[in-house]
mmCIF file of C-alpha atoms in Angstrom:
data_model
loop_
_atom_site.group_PDB
_atom_site.id
_atom_site.type_symbol
_atom_site.label_atom_id
_atom_site.label_comp_id
_atom_site.label_asym_id
_atom_site.label_seq_id
_atom_site.Cartn_x
_atom_site.Cartn_y
_atom_site.Cartn_z
ATOM 1 C CA UNK A 1 87.396 114.218 70.748
ATOM 2 C CA UNK A 2 90.111 115.867 73.006
ATOM 3 C CA UNK A 3 87.705 118.602 73.437
ATOM 4 C CA UNK A 4 85.295 116.100 75.215
ATOM 5 C CA UNK A 5 88.676 114.527 77.312
ATOM 6 C CA UNK A 6 89.288 117.575 78.780
ATOM 7 C CA UNK A 7 85.769 118.864 79.361
ATOM 8 C CA UNK A 8 85.600 115.743 81.517
ATOM 9 C CA UNK A 9 88.530 115.386 83.224
ATOM 10 C CA UNK A 10 88.207 118.911 84.728
ATOM 11 C CA UNK A 11 84.387 118.526 85.708
ATOM 12 C CA UNK A 12 85.676 115.232 87.422
ATOM 13 C CA UNK A 13 88.157 116.924 89.018
ATOM 14 C CA UNK A 14 85.963 119.642 90.244
ATOM 15 C CA UNK A 15 83.352 117.645 91.733
ATOM 16 C CA UNK A 16 86.386 115.545 93.788
ATOM 17 C CA UNK A 17 87.381 118.785 95.227
ATOM 18 C CA UNK A 18 83.651 118.675 97.077
ATOM 19 C CA UNK A 19 84.518 121.415 99.408
ATOM 20 C CA UNK A 20 82.177 120.552 102.172
ATOM 21 C CA UNK A 21 83.076 117.172 102.598
ATOM 22 C CA UNK A 22 86.465 118.643 103.559
ATOM 23 C CA UNK A 23 85.659 121.899 105.400
ATOM 24 C CA UNK A 24 85.766 120.879 109.549
ATOM 25 C CA UNK A 25 88.714 118.163 108.494
ATOM 26 C CA UNK A 26 90.555 121.500 107.221
ATOM 27 C CA UNK A 27 90.251 123.747 109.629
ATOM 28 C CA UNK A 28 91.065 120.944 112.237
ATOM 29 C CA UNK A 29 94.141 119.768 110.345
ATOM 30 C CA UNK A 30 94.984 123.805 110.281
ATOM 31 C CA UNK A 31 94.553 123.694 114.247
ATOM 32 C CA UNK A 32 96.646 120.977 114.669
ATOM 33 C CA UNK A 33 99.609 122.504 112.661
ATOM 34 C CA UNK A 34 99.181 125.532 114.832
ATOM 35 C CA UNK A 35 99.171 124.221 117.793
ATOM 36 C CA UNK A 36 101.865 121.219 117.015
ATOM 37 C CA UNK A 37 104.079 124.105 116.128
ATOM 38 C CA UNK A 38 103.309 126.644 119.300
ATOM 39 C CA UNK A 39 104.051 123.633 121.464
ATOM 40 C CA UNK A 40 107.542 123.429 119.663
ATOM 41 C CA UNK A 41 106.990 120.201 117.697
ATOM 42 C CA UNK A 42 107.001 119.994 114.470
ATOM 43 C CA UNK A 43 105.150 118.535 111.423
ATOM 44 C CA UNK A 44 106.588 115.419 109.293
ATOM 45 C CA UNK A 45 105.422 114.626 106.369
ATOM 46 C CA UNK A 46 105.874 112.020 103.810
ATOM 47 C CA UNK A 47 104.827 110.842 100.618
ATOM 48 C CA UNK A 48 105.763 108.377 97.629
ATOM 49 C CA UNK A 49 106.774 109.559 94.162
ATOM 50 C CA UNK A 50 104.365 112.309 92.959
ATOM 51 C CA UNK A 51 103.279 112.361 96.650
ATOM 52 C CA UNK A 52 106.749 112.885 97.509
ATOM 53 C CA UNK A 53 106.583 115.794 95.661
ATOM 54 C CA UNK A 54 103.666 117.037 97.259
ATOM 55 C CA UNK A 55 105.383 116.345 100.647
ATOM 56 C CA UNK A 56 107.637 118.803 99.542
ATOM 57 C CA UNK A 57 106.064 121.573 98.352
ATOM 58 C CA UNK A 58 103.907 121.899 101.474
ATOM 59 C CA UNK A 59 106.158 121.345 103.572
ATOM 60 C CA UNK A 60 108.258 124.437 102.034
ATOM 61 C CA UNK A 61 105.235 126.712 101.650
ATOM 62 C CA UNK A 62 103.605 125.661 105.210
ATOM 63 C CA UNK A 63 107.319 126.629 106.776
ATOM 64 C CA UNK A 64 107.818 129.276 104.826
ATOM 65 C CA UNK A 65 104.669 130.662 104.100
ATOM 66 C CA UNK A 66 102.703 129.504 107.095
ATOM 67 C CA UNK A 67 105.637 130.244 109.931
ATOM 68 C CA UNK A 68 104.554 126.503 110.795
ATOM 69 C CA UNK A 69 107.461 123.982 111.066
ATOM 70 C CA UNK A 70 106.972 121.127 108.871
ATOM 71 C CA UNK A 71 110.014 118.665 107.588
ATOM 72 C CA UNK A 72 109.875 116.409 104.835
ATOM 73 C CA UNK A 73 112.446 113.408 103.881
ATOM 74 C CA UNK A 74 112.967 113.243 100.589
ATOM 75 C CA UNK A 75 117.003 113.397 99.985
ATOM 76 C CA UNK A 76 118.052 110.533 97.686
ATOM 77 C CA UNK A 77 120.978 109.667 100.382
ATOM 78 C CA UNK A 78 118.587 109.118 103.573
ATOM 79 C CA UNK A 79 115.662 106.907 101.372
ATOM 80 C CA UNK A 80 118.830 104.939 99.699
ATOM 81 C CA UNK A 81 120.270 104.555 103.083
ATOM 82 C CA UNK A 82 117.397 103.477 105.144
ATOM 83 C CA UNK A 83 115.907 101.668 101.948
ATOM 84 C CA UNK A 84 119.427 99.587 101.732
ATOM 85 C CA UNK A 85 119.822 99.106 105.436
ATOM 86 C CA UNK A 86 116.192 98.274 106.801
ATOM 87 C CA UNK A 87 113.873 97.659 102.979
ATOM 88 C CA UNK A 88 111.880 100.186 101.081
ATOM 89 C CA UNK A 89 108.636 99.276 103.050
ATOM 90 C CA UNK A 90 110.518 100.398 106.446
ATOM 91 C CA UNK A 91 112.251 103.805 105.451
ATOM 92 C CA UNK A 92 109.540 105.742 106.579
ATOM 93 C CA UNK A 93 109.042 103.931 110.050
ATOM 94 C CA UNK A 94 112.789 104.444 110.183
ATOM 95 C CA UNK A 95 113.084 108.178 109.442
ATOM 96 C CA UNK A 96 109.944 107.947 112.226
ATOM 97 C CA UNK A 97 112.469 106.603 114.621
ATOM 98 C CA UNK A 98 115.213 108.429 114.384
ATOM 99 C CA UNK A 99 113.649 112.143 114.117
ATOM 100 C CA UNK A 100 110.063 111.709 115.321
ATOM 101 C CA UNK A 101 109.467 113.343 118.660
ATOM 102 C CA UNK A 102 106.824 112.302 120.959
ATOM 103 C CA UNK A 103 103.994 115.025 120.484
ATOM 104 C CA UNK A 104 105.088 116.105 116.651
ATOM 105 C CA UNK A 105 102.134 115.490 114.061
ATOM 106 C CA UNK A 106 102.418 113.519 111.257
ATOM 107 C CA UNK A 107 101.006 113.674 107.308
ATOM 108 C CA UNK A 108 101.055 110.618 105.255
ATOM 109 C CA UNK A 109 100.138 110.913 101.558
ATOM 110 C CA UNK A 110 99.698 108.065 99.298
ATOM 111 C CA UNK A 111 97.307 107.797 96.650
ATOM 112 C CA UNK A 112 96.392 103.909 96.773
ATOM 113 C CA UNK A 113 96.541 103.754 100.276
ATOM 114 C CA UNK A 114 98.071 100.829 100.810
ATOM 115 C CA UNK A 115 101.655 101.205 100.421
ATOM 116 C CA UNK A 116 103.712 99.155 103.032
ATOM 117 C CA UNK A 117 106.118 102.271 104.141
ATOM 118 C CA UNK A 118 103.188 104.584 104.977
ATOM 119 C CA UNK A 119 101.153 102.204 107.002
ATOM 120 C CA UNK A 120 104.675 100.856 108.874
ATOM 121 C CA UNK A 121 105.235 104.747 109.432
ATOM 122 C CA UNK A 122 102.072 105.142 110.725
ATOM 123 C CA UNK A 123 102.282 102.026 113.110
ATOM 124 C CA UNK A 124 105.689 103.732 113.966
ATOM 125 C CA UNK A 125 104.169 107.111 114.949
ATOM 126 C CA UNK A 126 101.626 105.016 117.445
ATOM 127 C CA UNK A 127 104.996 103.874 119.142
ATOM 128 C CA UNK A 128 106.779 107.051 119.137
ATOM 129 C CA UNK A 129 103.346 108.883 120.281
ATOM 130 C CA UNK A 130 102.944 111.051 117.427
ATOM 131 C CA UNK A 131 100.051 113.783 118.295
ATOM 132 C CA UNK A 132 98.507 113.294 115.513
ATOM 133 C CA UNK A 133 98.565 110.827 112.357
ATOM 134 C CA UNK A 134 96.508 112.846 109.353
ATOM 135 C CA UNK A 135 96.067 110.624 105.867
ATOM 136 C CA UNK A 136 95.658 112.126 102.483
ATOM 137 C CA UNK A 137 94.895 108.753 100.135
ATOM 138 C CA UNK A 138 92.130 107.513 97.356
ATOM 139 C CA UNK A 139 91.489 104.492 95.709
ATOM 140 C CA UNK A 140 89.498 102.486 97.778
ATOM 141 C CA UNK A 141 88.010 104.315 100.892
ATOM 142 C CA UNK A 142 89.079 100.958 103.330
ATOM 143 C CA UNK A 143 92.545 101.228 102.498
ATOM 144 C CA UNK A 144 95.312 100.314 105.005
ATOM 145 C CA UNK A 145 96.472 103.710 105.888
ATOM 146 C CA UNK A 146 92.758 105.362 106.435
ATOM 147 C CA UNK A 147 92.637 102.444 109.106
ATOM 148 C CA UNK A 148 95.609 103.942 110.774
ATOM 149 C CA UNK A 149 94.692 107.993 111.163
ATOM 150 C CA UNK A 150 93.365 110.203 112.681
ATOM 151 C CA UNK A 151 92.302 112.562 110.571
ATOM 152 C CA UNK A 152 91.721 110.854 106.817
ATOM 153 C CA UNK A 153 91.350 112.748 103.819
ATOM 154 C CA UNK A 154 89.857 110.120 101.495
ATOM 155 C CA UNK A 155 89.644 111.145 97.286
ATOM 156 C CA UNK A 156 86.934 108.860 95.498
ATOM 157 C CA UNK A 157 88.326 108.488 92.451
ATOM 158 C CA UNK A 158 90.794 105.658 91.092
ATOM 159 C CA UNK A 159 92.737 107.613 88.910
ATOM 160 C CA UNK A 160 96.405 108.692 90.386
ATOM 161 C CA UNK A 161 96.101 112.149 88.924
ATOM 162 C CA UNK A 162 92.770 113.341 90.185
ATOM 163 C CA UNK A 163 93.881 111.713 93.285
ATOM 164 C CA UNK A 164 97.049 113.775 93.634
ATOM 165 C CA UNK A 165 95.590 117.006 92.325
ATOM 166 C CA UNK A 166 93.279 116.757 95.071
ATOM 167 C CA UNK A 167 95.787 115.864 97.656
ATOM 168 C CA UNK A 168 97.962 119.151 96.242
ATOM 169 C CA UNK A 169 94.736 121.655 96.746
ATOM 170 C CA UNK A 170 93.951 120.336 100.308
ATOM 171 C CA UNK A 171 97.278 121.046 101.679
ATOM 172 C CA UNK A 172 98.232 124.191 100.043
ATOM 173 C CA UNK A 173 94.820 125.465 101.221
ATOM 174 C CA UNK A 174 96.397 124.311 104.786
ATOM 175 C CA UNK A 175 98.999 127.173 103.933
ATOM 176 C CA UNK A 176 96.593 129.824 102.613
ATOM 177 C CA UNK A 177 93.844 129.070 105.579
#
């Protein structure tokens, strides 16, 4: 039983990584990240829960290993301050308002794609003239965040660990690319 579970688990994960489906968008995002950096701007990245951990990992690796400036906003003091003062659904929006600059790029990770803090952040990014909004989602293809992105990586699954694993692989492939 456990052998079958693992066999099916990894087969499903392998099928979800369908490289052909993501190749062109990955190359476009790599070029966006490099251009954003070359223009003296930064890439901002946000996520909730496991997606926040993925955002932190990607941000550090992109900066250290690829030499492309990327910032994430997972400090507990910032999160609790903005959530307390503006509401949890607005903390990303407020972080973008305070820290985002015209011409920056933005990556938003939301396994379900309907987190109000992420969708509010995307809307604020438009107001701040953030140059590119890149989303990583799963669950429903017509989720709220995908509707707000310029380039969208959607994982056709409702299993959060599969979605987050694919997001992690895609993001870290950008570092290596």
